[in-house]
Tab-separated table of C-alpha atoms in Angstrom:
chain	number	residue	atom	x	y	z
A	1	MET	CA	22.743	-11.194	4.192
A	2	VAL	CA	20.205	-9.992	6.730
A	3	SER	CA	21.701	-8.666	9.964
A	4	SER	CA	20.574	-9.768	13.422
A	5	GLU	CA	19.262	-6.250	14.074
A	6	HIS	CA	17.056	-6.423	10.999
A	7	ASN	CA	15.784	-9.858	12.011
A	8	LEU	CA	14.825	-8.566	15.450
A	9	GLU	CA	12.872	-5.746	13.845
A	10	LEU	CA	11.173	-8.091	11.378
A	11	CYS	CA	10.066	-10.461	14.143
A	12	ARG	CA	8.884	-7.707	16.480
A	13	SER	CA	5.135	-7.426	16.951
A	14	PRO	CA	3.770	-4.032	15.869
A	15	THR	CA	2.401	-1.743	18.537
A	16	ARG	CA	-1.236	-0.694	18.719
A	17	ASP	CA	-0.336	2.826	17.609
A	18	GLU	CA	1.621	1.533	14.611
A	19	VAL	CA	-1.305	-0.597	13.459
A	20	LYS	CA	-3.731	2.291	13.942
A	21	ALA	CA	-1.523	4.697	11.999
A	22	LEU	CA	-1.178	2.222	9.142
A	23	VAL	CA	-4.891	1.466	8.917
A	24	PHE	CA	-5.906	5.129	8.988
A	25	ALA	CA	-3.333	5.893	6.293
A	26	LEU	CA	-5.026	3.512	3.838
A	27	SER	CA	-7.072	4.967	1.021
A	28	GLY	CA	-10.710	3.995	1.014
A	29	LYS	CA	-10.763	3.832	-2.771
A	30	SER	CA	-7.749	1.644	-3.524
A	31	ALA	CA	-5.798	-1.346	-2.306
A	32	SER	CA	-2.784	-0.904	-0.086
A	33	GLY	CA	0.644	-0.825	-1.627
A	34	PRO	CA	1.774	-0.124	-5.179
A	35	ASP	CA	-0.562	-0.924	-8.058
A	36	GLY	CA	1.294	-3.269	-10.363
A	37	PHE	CA	4.809	-3.061	-11.671
A	38	THR	CA	5.731	0.591	-11.261
A	39	GLY	CA	9.218	0.131	-9.903
A	40	PHE	CA	10.469	-2.048	-7.106
A	41	VAL	CA	13.345	-0.079	-5.611
A	42	LYS	CA	12.792	3.189	-3.800
A	43	GLY	CA	14.413	6.081	-5.623
A	44	ARG	CA	14.912	4.049	-8.797
A	45	SER	CA	12.908	4.025	-12.011
A	46	ILE	CA	12.385	1.163	-14.433
A	47	PHE	CA	13.089	3.656	-17.227
A	48	GLU	CA	16.752	3.702	-16.178
A	49	ASN	CA	17.114	0.102	-17.342
A	50	ILE	CA	15.121	0.785	-20.500
A	51	LEU	CA	17.399	3.662	-21.500
A	52	LEU	CA	20.517	1.652	-20.674
A	53	THR	CA	19.286	-1.259	-22.791
A	54	GLN	CA	18.611	1.064	-25.725
A	55	GLU	CA	22.144	2.418	-25.513
A	56	ILE	CA	23.660	-1.071	-25.380
A	57	VAL	CA	21.559	-2.381	-28.272
A	58	THR	CA	22.592	0.650	-30.339
A	59	ASP	CA	26.230	0.148	-29.392
A	60	ILE	CA	26.108	-3.538	-30.380
A	61	ARG	CA	25.988	-2.477	-34.037
A	62	LEU	CA	29.106	-0.338	-33.917
A	63	ARG	CA	32.161	-1.600	-35.726
A	64	GLY	CA	35.176	-2.828	-33.856
A	65	LYS	CA	33.121	-4.603	-31.215
A	66	PRO	CA	33.280	-8.386	-30.624
A	67	ALA	CA	30.307	-10.534	-31.592
A	68	ASN	CA	27.539	-9.999	-29.048
A	69	VAL	CA	24.055	-11.309	-28.321
A	70	VAL	CA	21.158	-9.668	-26.479
A	71	ILE	CA	18.530	-12.122	-25.197
A	72	LYS	CA	15.126	-10.979	-23.942
A	73	LEU	CA	13.365	-13.455	-21.664
A	74	ASP	CA	9.677	-13.224	-20.848
A	75	MET	CA	8.430	-15.319	-17.940
A	76	GLU	CA	4.993	-16.846	-18.459
A	77	LYS	CA	2.577	-16.023	-15.619
A	78	ALA	CA	5.574	-15.155	-13.469
A	79	TYR	CA	3.668	-14.398	-10.268
A	80	ASP	CA	1.301	-17.355	-10.536
A	81	ARG	CA	4.011	-19.997	-10.927
A	82	VAL	CA	6.338	-19.132	-8.029
A	83	SER	CA	7.168	-22.063	-5.757
A	84	TRP	CA	6.587	-21.180	-2.094
A	85	LYS	CA	9.068	-23.772	-0.837
A	86	TYR	CA	11.706	-22.354	-3.132
A	87	SER	CA	11.037	-18.824	-1.859
A	88	MET	CA	11.363	-19.968	1.760
A	89	HIS	CA	14.654	-21.650	0.876
A	90	VAL	CA	15.925	-18.392	-0.628
A	91	LEU	CA	14.929	-16.455	2.506
A	92	ARG	CA	16.897	-18.902	4.661
A	93	LYS	CA	19.929	-18.619	2.416
A	94	MET	CA	19.759	-14.833	2.753
A	95	GLY	CA	19.799	-15.079	6.535
A	96	PHE	CA	16.198	-14.269	7.430
A	97	ALA	CA	15.171	-15.539	10.871
A	98	GLU	CA	12.871	-18.556	11.134
A	99	CYS	CA	10.268	-16.517	13.011
A	100	PHE	CA	9.946	-14.169	10.033
A	101	ILE	CA	9.961	-17.030	7.523
A	102	ASN	CA	7.141	-18.693	9.481
A	103	ILE	CA	5.123	-15.472	9.341
A	104	VAL	CA	5.575	-15.267	5.574
A	105	TRP	CA	4.755	-18.954	5.124
A	106	ASN	CA	1.537	-18.654	7.137
A	107	LEU	CA	0.460	-15.655	5.073
A	108	LEU	CA	1.029	-17.586	1.852
A	109	ALA	CA	-0.136	-21.059	2.859
A	110	ASN	CA	-3.412	-19.908	4.416
A	111	SER	CA	-4.754	-18.472	1.177
A	112	TRP	CA	-8.145	-19.822	0.114
A	113	TYR	CA	-10.213	-18.787	-2.883
A	114	LEU	CA	-13.736	-19.150	-4.205
A	115	VAL	CA	-14.959	-18.731	-7.764
A	116	LEU	CA	-18.140	-17.153	-9.104
A	117	ILE	CA	-19.539	-19.162	-12.036
A	118	ASN	CA	-22.613	-17.627	-13.679
A	119	GLY	CA	-23.269	-15.732	-10.478
A	120	GLN	CA	-23.073	-18.860	-8.345
A	121	VAL	CA	-20.397	-19.329	-5.708
A	122	SER	CA	-18.260	-22.416	-6.173
A	123	GLY	CA	-16.584	-24.006	-3.151
A	124	PHE	CA	-13.315	-22.853	-1.614
A	125	PHE	CA	-10.031	-24.208	-2.901
A	126	HIS	CA	-6.548	-23.922	-1.476
A	127	SER	CA	-3.677	-22.242	-3.294
A	128	THR	CA	-0.376	-24.131	-3.453
A	129	ARG	CA	1.916	-21.700	-5.269
A	130	GLY	CA	2.148	-18.177	-6.637
A	131	PHE	CA	2.068	-14.654	-5.229
A	132	LYS	CA	-0.820	-12.209	-5.172
A	133	GLN	CA	-0.263	-9.336	-7.554
A	134	GLU	CA	-0.469	-5.770	-6.207
A	135	ASP	CA	0.413	-7.077	-2.740
A	136	PRO	CA	3.421	-5.180	-1.276
A	137	LEU	CA	4.760	-8.364	0.321
A	138	SER	CA	4.497	-10.225	-2.987
A	139	LEU	CA	6.654	-7.637	-4.744
A	140	THR	CA	9.422	-8.065	-2.184
A	141	LEU	CA	9.230	-11.862	-2.150
A	142	PHE	CA	9.308	-11.994	-5.935
A	143	ILE	CA	12.406	-9.794	-6.113
A	144	LEU	CA	14.228	-11.825	-3.462
A	145	SER	CA	13.301	-15.133	-5.087
A	146	ALA	CA	14.197	-13.964	-8.584
A	147	GLU	CA	17.609	-12.807	-7.330
A	148	VAL	CA	18.862	-16.356	-7.878
A	149	LEU	CA	18.919	-15.900	-11.664
A	150	PRO	CA	21.111	-12.752	-11.644
A	151	ARG	CA	23.494	-14.353	-9.155
A	152	SER	CA	23.707	-17.494	-11.271
A	153	LEU	CA	24.507	-15.405	-14.343
A	154	ASN	CA	27.128	-13.381	-12.465
A	155	LYS	CA	28.726	-16.583	-11.195
A	156	LEU	CA	29.499	-17.570	-14.788
A	157	PHE	CA	32.306	-15.000	-14.803
A	158	GLU	CA	34.213	-17.256	-12.394
A	159	ASP	CA	34.753	-19.623	-15.328
A	160	LYS	CA	37.890	-18.427	-17.132
A	161	ARG	CA	36.594	-19.803	-20.431
A	162	PHE	CA	33.389	-17.794	-20.166
A	163	LYS	CA	33.288	-14.660	-22.306
A	164	GLY	CA	30.933	-11.868	-21.380
A	165	PHE	CA	29.258	-9.189	-23.430
A	166	GLY	CA	31.818	-7.070	-25.277
A	167	MET	CA	32.053	-3.827	-23.334
A	168	PRO	CA	34.846	-1.247	-22.976
A	169	LYS	CA	37.544	-2.459	-20.584
A	170	TRP	CA	36.925	0.351	-18.109
A	171	THR	CA	33.229	-0.481	-17.662
A	172	TYR	CA	31.514	-2.877	-15.275
A	173	LEU	CA	30.970	-6.466	-16.455
A	174	LEU	CA	27.294	-6.263	-17.362
A	175	ASN	CA	25.441	-9.428	-18.300
A	176	HIS	CA	21.795	-8.750	-17.473
A	177	LEU	CA	19.124	-6.212	-16.588
A	178	ALA	CA	15.816	-7.022	-14.902
A	179	TYR	CA	12.406	-5.525	-15.687
A	180	ALA	CA	9.951	-6.932	-13.151
A	181	ASP	CA	9.171	-10.371	-14.631
A	182	ASN	CA	11.313	-9.828	-17.748
A	183	THR	CA	15.067	-10.233	-18.023
A	184	ILE	CA	17.516	-8.946	-20.625
A	185	ILE	CA	20.710	-11.009	-20.902
A	186	PHE	CA	23.795	-9.517	-22.547
A	187	ALA	CA	26.145	-12.209	-23.773
A	188	SER	CA	29.021	-12.954	-26.075
A	189	ALA	CA	28.297	-14.924	-29.237
A	190	ASP	CA	30.997	-17.363	-28.151
A	191	PRO	CA	29.413	-20.874	-28.354
A	192	TYR	CA	30.839	-22.060	-25.021
A	193	SER	CA	29.589	-18.952	-23.206
A	194	LEU	CA	26.117	-19.188	-24.733
A	195	GLU	CA	25.948	-22.853	-23.776
A	196	LYS	CA	26.718	-21.986	-20.149
A	197	ILE	CA	23.939	-19.392	-20.108
A	198	ILE	CA	21.485	-21.871	-21.612
A	199	GLU	CA	22.391	-24.349	-18.855
A	200	VAL	CA	21.432	-21.817	-16.179
A	201	LEU	CA	17.934	-21.126	-17.503
A	202	PRO	CA	16.276	-24.577	-17.127
A	203	LYS	CA	17.702	-24.914	-13.618
A	204	TYR	CA	16.146	-21.586	-12.721
A	205	GLU	CA	12.824	-22.616	-14.260
A	206	HIS	CA	12.781	-25.884	-12.332
A	207	THR	CA	13.698	-24.492	-8.917
A	208	PHE	CA	11.730	-21.228	-9.024
A	209	GLY	CA	8.723	-22.754	-10.770
A	210	GLN	CA	9.020	-20.335	-13.674
A	211	MET	CA	8.532	-21.038	-17.374
A	212	ILE	CA	10.109	-19.005	-20.141
A	213	ASN	CA	7.532	-17.878	-22.675
A	214	LYS	CA	9.381	-18.722	-25.876
A	215	ALA	CA	6.749	-17.016	-28.028
A	216	LYS	CA	7.437	-13.665	-26.347
A	217	SER	CA	11.182	-14.123	-25.886
A	218	SER	CA	13.651	-13.009	-28.541
A	219	PHE	CA	17.301	-12.258	-29.246
A	220	ILE	CA	19.496	-9.922	-31.272
A	221	CYS	CA	22.857	-11.099	-32.568
A	222	MET	CA	25.525	-8.951	-34.210
A	223	LEU	CA	28.376	-10.883	-35.800
A	224	MET	CA	31.460	-8.946	-36.856
């Protein structure tokens, strides 16, 4: 949850000196902010999750382990399909102040585009959903909005009948890893547990506006 101190800072108007320093710090040859999906968390690398996934997939084939399943989900046009209303709802649930939510909404809702067709400018049209890629704010909003899926998956452990991915008893209960717009789900091959995971996915698609690209999604199952 966002603290009141953080909300005050988020709603505070920047000073003239702060704006000047930010503008003069921009590169004249590139857009502001990170270029694409290079890592969303300061001090963390996406390769950490890649290496961890490789270790888990290798371990899934070892004898003596319960039946496990690794599911790779690819979201189709993840940035373009995000529901703005859903994102605002998530921000409220996380405790962001209305003044900040209004700022974010105005930045999103006042986006207009024009298209060049054979060198001719076609009229403006208004966007109704989606985030702009390579926009620093979009990266943050996408992460916050997508947080609903991991929390929904973690909540499954509250069901006593639910069986998670077979891991050593002394390790953390791991059931997913996120790679920008891709998600790796680690699950037990138990039918009831898989059914519960499958129930989560369409709800996430409907509320977030996402669509799982079945052609690019896959799974690995190791039955003992």
